[in-house]
Amino acid sequence: TYNLQQESVSTIPDTLKAHIERRANDEGYAGRLINLQVEFERANTSSLDLVVIADFDGELADLYNRLRRRLQRWCVEACTEYHWEIPFTQLTLHQTEPTR
């Protein structure tokens, strides 16, 4: 959310990258993660969005969907560990006085 505005363009991308690298190593992908970038992508309606770009060894191509899910899980784990709120779409209703 916007309460992490400064960190979203400075420390959070580096922290998330380190977390993903650590988890990839923990789960046996050491040396198979060729390139990893975490960058600020955009200021969205109710969130500050990052993009994770991960290139794995071509021999893992048949694991594409599994790796995509793991990257998502590792990102959620990092959000939990570092107390980064995951925003959700909100709708606010304002009730007017009934007409008499």
mmCIF file with all atom_site columns, C-alpha atoms in Angstrom:
data_model
loop_
_atom_site.group_PDB
_atom_site.id
_atom_site.type_symbol
_atom_site.label_atom_id
_atom_site.label_alt_id
_atom_site.label_comp_id
_atom_site.label_asym_id
_atom_site.label_entity_id
_atom_site.label_seq_id
_atom_site.pdbx_PDB_ins_code
_atom_site.Cartn_x
_atom_site.Cartn_y
_atom_site.Cartn_z
_atom_site.occupancy
_atom_site.B_iso_or_equiv
_atom_site.pdbx_formal_charge
_atom_site.auth_seq_id
_atom_site.auth_comp_id
_atom_site.auth_asym_id
_atom_site.auth_atom_id
_atom_site.pdbx_PDB_model_num
ATOM 1   C CA . THR A 1 1   ? 0.000   0.000   0.000   1.00 0.00 ? 1   THR A CA 1
ATOM 2   C CA . TYR A 1 2   ? 1.020   3.611   -0.139  1.00 0.00 ? 2   TYR A CA 1
ATOM 3   C CA . ASN A 1 3   ? 2.301   3.537   3.452   1.00 0.00 ? 3   ASN A CA 1
ATOM 4   C CA . LEU A 1 4   ? 5.344   1.757   1.958   1.00 0.00 ? 4   LEU A CA 1
ATOM 5   C CA . GLN A 1 5   ? 5.785   4.366   -0.778  1.00 0.00 ? 5   GLN A CA 1
ATOM 6   C CA . GLN A 1 6   ? 9.452   5.182   -0.145  1.00 0.00 ? 6   GLN A CA 1
ATOM 7   C CA . GLU A 1 7   ? 10.478  1.572   0.490   1.00 0.00 ? 7   GLU A CA 1
ATOM 8   C CA . SER A 1 8   ? 8.707   0.315   -2.653  1.00 0.00 ? 8   SER A CA 1
ATOM 9   C CA . VAL A 1 9   ? 11.303  2.000   -4.848  1.00 0.00 ? 9   VAL A CA 1
ATOM 10  C CA . SER A 1 10  ? 14.308  1.440   -2.611  1.00 0.00 ? 10  SER A CA 1
ATOM 11  C CA . THR A 1 11  ? 14.645  -1.415  -0.113  1.00 0.00 ? 11  THR A CA 1
ATOM 12  C CA . ILE A 1 12  ? 11.653  -3.659  -0.871  1.00 0.00 ? 12  ILE A CA 1
ATOM 13  C CA . PRO A 1 13  ? 12.792  -4.778  -4.351  1.00 0.00 ? 13  PRO A CA 1
ATOM 14  C CA . ASP A 1 14  ? 16.210  -5.789  -2.971  1.00 0.00 ? 14  ASP A CA 1
ATOM 15  C CA . THR A 1 15  ? 14.664  -7.532  0.037   1.00 0.00 ? 15  THR A CA 1
ATOM 16  C CA . LEU A 1 16  ? 12.209  -9.452  -2.147  1.00 0.00 ? 16  LEU A CA 1
ATOM 17  C CA . LYS A 1 17  ? 14.984  -10.428 -4.573  1.00 0.00 ? 17  LYS A CA 1
ATOM 18  C CA . ALA A 1 18  ? 17.123  -11.786 -1.722  1.00 0.00 ? 18  ALA A CA 1
ATOM 19  C CA . HIS A 1 19  ? 14.127  -13.720 -0.358  1.00 0.00 ? 19  HIS A CA 1
ATOM 20  C CA . ILE A 1 20  ? 13.387  -15.304 -3.747  1.00 0.00 ? 20  ILE A CA 1
ATOM 21  C CA . GLU A 1 21  ? 17.053  -16.227 -4.260  1.00 0.00 ? 21  GLU A CA 1
ATOM 22  C CA . ARG A 1 22  ? 17.174  -17.825 -0.808  1.00 0.00 ? 22  ARG A CA 1
ATOM 23  C CA . ARG A 1 23  ? 13.963  -19.795 -1.363  1.00 0.00 ? 23  ARG A CA 1
ATOM 24  C CA . ALA A 1 24  ? 15.095  -20.922 -4.822  1.00 0.00 ? 24  ALA A CA 1
ATOM 25  C CA . ASN A 1 25  ? 18.291  -22.258 -3.265  1.00 0.00 ? 25  ASN A CA 1
ATOM 26  C CA . ASP A 1 26  ? 16.357  -23.893 -0.411  1.00 0.00 ? 26  ASP A CA 1
ATOM 27  C CA . GLU A 1 27  ? 14.136  -25.727 -2.893  1.00 0.00 ? 27  GLU A CA 1
ATOM 28  C CA . GLY A 1 28  ? 16.965  -27.068 -5.040  1.00 0.00 ? 28  GLY A CA 1
ATOM 29  C CA . TYR A 1 29  ? 17.185  -24.486 -7.805  1.00 0.00 ? 29  TYR A CA 1
ATOM 30  C CA . ALA A 1 30  ? 20.675  -23.242 -6.850  1.00 0.00 ? 30  ALA A CA 1
ATOM 31  C CA . GLY A 1 31  ? 22.545  -22.471 -10.050 1.00 0.00 ? 31  GLY A CA 1
ATOM 32  C CA . ARG A 1 32  ? 19.380  -22.960 -12.118 1.00 0.00 ? 32  ARG A CA 1
ATOM 33  C CA . LEU A 1 33  ? 18.084  -19.422 -11.529 1.00 0.00 ? 33  LEU A CA 1
ATOM 34  C CA . ILE A 1 34  ? 20.111  -17.610 -14.188 1.00 0.00 ? 34  ILE A CA 1
ATOM 35  C CA . ASN A 1 35  ? 18.743  -14.079 -13.839 1.00 0.00 ? 35  ASN A CA 1
ATOM 36  C CA . LEU A 1 36  ? 16.455  -12.464 -11.284 1.00 0.00 ? 36  LEU A CA 1
ATOM 37  C CA . GLN A 1 37  ? 15.199  -8.898  -11.303 1.00 0.00 ? 37  GLN A CA 1
ATOM 38  C CA . VAL A 1 38  ? 12.671  -7.266  -9.009  1.00 0.00 ? 38  VAL A CA 1
ATOM 39  C CA . GLU A 1 39  ? 11.613  -3.800  -10.098 1.00 0.00 ? 39  GLU A CA 1
ATOM 40  C CA . PHE A 1 40  ? 8.996   -1.198  -9.280  1.00 0.00 ? 40  PHE A CA 1
ATOM 41  C CA . GLU A 1 41  ? 6.370   -1.504  -12.017 1.00 0.00 ? 41  GLU A CA 1
ATOM 42  C CA . ARG A 1 42  ? 3.660   1.080   -11.324 1.00 0.00 ? 42  ARG A CA 1
ATOM 43  C CA . ALA A 1 43  ? 1.544   3.003   -8.859  1.00 0.00 ? 43  ALA A CA 1
ATOM 44  C CA . ASN A 1 44  ? -1.804  1.259   -9.181  1.00 0.00 ? 44  ASN A CA 1
ATOM 45  C CA . THR A 1 45  ? -5.234  2.256   -7.881  1.00 0.00 ? 45  THR A CA 1
ATOM 46  C CA . SER A 1 46  ? -4.724  0.940   -4.351  1.00 0.00 ? 46  SER A CA 1
ATOM 47  C CA . SER A 1 47  ? -1.275  -0.632  -4.521  1.00 0.00 ? 47  SER A CA 1
ATOM 48  C CA . LEU A 1 48  ? 2.329   -0.080  -5.493  1.00 0.00 ? 48  LEU A CA 1
ATOM 49  C CA . ASP A 1 49  ? 3.155   -2.918  -7.876  1.00 0.00 ? 49  ASP A CA 1
ATOM 50  C CA . LEU A 1 50  ? 6.453   -4.706  -8.349  1.00 0.00 ? 50  LEU A CA 1
ATOM 51  C CA . VAL A 1 51  ? 7.400   -7.028  -11.189 1.00 0.00 ? 51  VAL A CA 1
ATOM 52  C CA . VAL A 1 52  ? 9.510   -10.168 -10.736 1.00 0.00 ? 52  VAL A CA 1
ATOM 53  C CA . ILE A 1 53  ? 11.465  -11.297 -13.801 1.00 0.00 ? 53  ILE A CA 1
ATOM 54  C CA . ALA A 1 54  ? 13.069  -14.715 -13.361 1.00 0.00 ? 54  ALA A CA 1
ATOM 55  C CA . ASP A 1 55  ? 15.049  -16.653 -15.950 1.00 0.00 ? 55  ASP A CA 1
ATOM 56  C CA . PHE A 1 56  ? 15.743  -20.293 -15.163 1.00 0.00 ? 56  PHE A CA 1
ATOM 57  C CA . ASP A 1 57  ? 17.990  -22.791 -16.918 1.00 0.00 ? 57  ASP A CA 1
ATOM 58  C CA . GLY A 1 58  ? 16.332  -23.934 -20.157 1.00 0.00 ? 58  GLY A CA 1
ATOM 59  C CA . GLU A 1 59  ? 16.333  -27.524 -18.932 1.00 0.00 ? 59  GLU A CA 1
ATOM 60  C CA . LEU A 1 60  ? 13.570  -26.486 -16.513 1.00 0.00 ? 60  LEU A CA 1
ATOM 61  C CA . ALA A 1 61  ? 11.253  -25.320 -19.310 1.00 0.00 ? 61  ALA A CA 1
ATOM 62  C CA . ASP A 1 62  ? 8.829   -28.186 -18.703 1.00 0.00 ? 62  ASP A CA 1
ATOM 63  C CA . LEU A 1 63  ? 8.489   -26.942 -15.095 1.00 0.00 ? 63  LEU A CA 1
ATOM 64  C CA . TYR A 1 64  ? 7.329   -23.489 -16.218 1.00 0.00 ? 64  TYR A CA 1
ATOM 65  C CA . ASN A 1 65  ? 3.956   -23.568 -14.444 1.00 0.00 ? 65  ASN A CA 1
ATOM 66  C CA . ARG A 1 66  ? 5.424   -25.064 -11.278 1.00 0.00 ? 66  ARG A CA 1
ATOM 67  C CA . LEU A 1 67  ? 8.117   -22.374 -11.177 1.00 0.00 ? 67  LEU A CA 1
ATOM 68  C CA . ARG A 1 68  ? 5.545   -19.651 -11.811 1.00 0.00 ? 68  ARG A CA 1
ATOM 69  C CA . ARG A 1 69  ? 3.505   -20.895 -8.831  1.00 0.00 ? 69  ARG A CA 1
ATOM 70  C CA . ARG A 1 70  ? 6.600   -21.116 -6.643  1.00 0.00 ? 70  ARG A CA 1
ATOM 71  C CA . LEU A 1 71  ? 7.575   -17.550 -7.494  1.00 0.00 ? 71  LEU A CA 1
ATOM 72  C CA . GLN A 1 72  ? 4.081   -16.442 -6.456  1.00 0.00 ? 72  GLN A CA 1
ATOM 73  C CA . ARG A 1 73  ? 4.321   -18.415 -3.215  1.00 0.00 ? 73  ARG A CA 1
ATOM 74  C CA . TRP A 1 74  ? 7.768   -17.010 -2.412  1.00 0.00 ? 74  TRP A CA 1
ATOM 75  C CA . CYS A 1 75  ? 6.432   -13.483 -2.956  1.00 0.00 ? 75  CYS A CA 1
ATOM 76  C CA . VAL A 1 76  ? 3.504   -14.113 -0.599  1.00 0.00 ? 76  VAL A CA 1
ATOM 77  C CA . GLU A 1 77  ? 5.889   -15.633 1.964   1.00 0.00 ? 77  GLU A CA 1
ATOM 78  C CA . ALA A 1 78  ? 8.038   -12.494 1.788   1.00 0.00 ? 78  ALA A CA 1
ATOM 79  C CA . CYS A 1 79  ? 4.972   -10.290 2.255   1.00 0.00 ? 79  CYS A CA 1
ATOM 80  C CA . THR A 1 80  ? 4.085   -12.262 5.367   1.00 0.00 ? 80  THR A CA 1
ATOM 81  C CA . GLU A 1 81  ? 7.624   -12.318 6.753   1.00 0.00 ? 81  GLU A CA 1
ATOM 82  C CA . TYR A 1 82  ? 8.221   -8.592  6.232   1.00 0.00 ? 82  TYR A CA 1
ATOM 83  C CA . HIS A 1 83  ? 4.658   -7.480  7.078   1.00 0.00 ? 83  HIS A CA 1
ATOM 84  C CA . TRP A 1 84  ? 3.933   -6.028  3.639   1.00 0.00 ? 84  TRP A CA 1
ATOM 85  C CA . GLU A 1 85  ? 0.187   -5.736  3.234   1.00 0.00 ? 85  GLU A CA 1
ATOM 86  C CA . ILE A 1 86  ? -1.340  -7.383  0.166   1.00 0.00 ? 86  ILE A CA 1
ATOM 87  C CA . PRO A 1 87  ? -4.105  -4.993  -0.910  1.00 0.00 ? 87  PRO A CA 1
ATOM 88  C CA . PHE A 1 88  ? -7.449  -6.129  -2.178  1.00 0.00 ? 88  PHE A CA 1
ATOM 89  C CA . THR A 1 89  ? -9.989  -4.300  -4.259  1.00 0.00 ? 89  THR A CA 1
ATOM 90  C CA . GLN A 1 90  ? -12.349 -2.383  -2.039  1.00 0.00 ? 90  GLN A CA 1
ATOM 91  C CA . LEU A 1 91  ? -15.741 -0.900  -2.658  1.00 0.00 ? 91  LEU A CA 1
ATOM 92  C CA . THR A 1 92  ? -17.095 1.784   -0.363  1.00 0.00 ? 92  THR A CA 1
ATOM 93  C CA . LEU A 1 93  ? -20.808 2.526   -0.275  1.00 0.00 ? 93  LEU A CA 1
ATOM 94  C CA . HIS A 1 94  ? -22.182 5.785   1.057   1.00 0.00 ? 94  HIS A CA 1
ATOM 95  C CA . GLN A 1 95  ? -25.787 5.676   2.112   1.00 0.00 ? 95  GLN A CA 1
ATOM 96  C CA . THR A 1 96  ? -27.795 8.836   1.707   1.00 0.00 ? 96  THR A CA 1
ATOM 97  C CA . GLU A 1 97  ? -30.691 9.904   3.833   1.00 0.00 ? 97  GLU A CA 1
ATOM 98  C CA . PRO A 1 98  ? -33.925 8.344   2.605   1.00 0.00 ? 98  PRO A CA 1
ATOM 99  C CA . THR A 1 99  ? -36.235 10.751  0.820   1.00 0.00 ? 99  THR A CA 1
ATOM 100 C CA . ARG A 1 100 ? -39.413 11.500  2.652   1.00 0.00 ? 100 ARG A CA 1
#
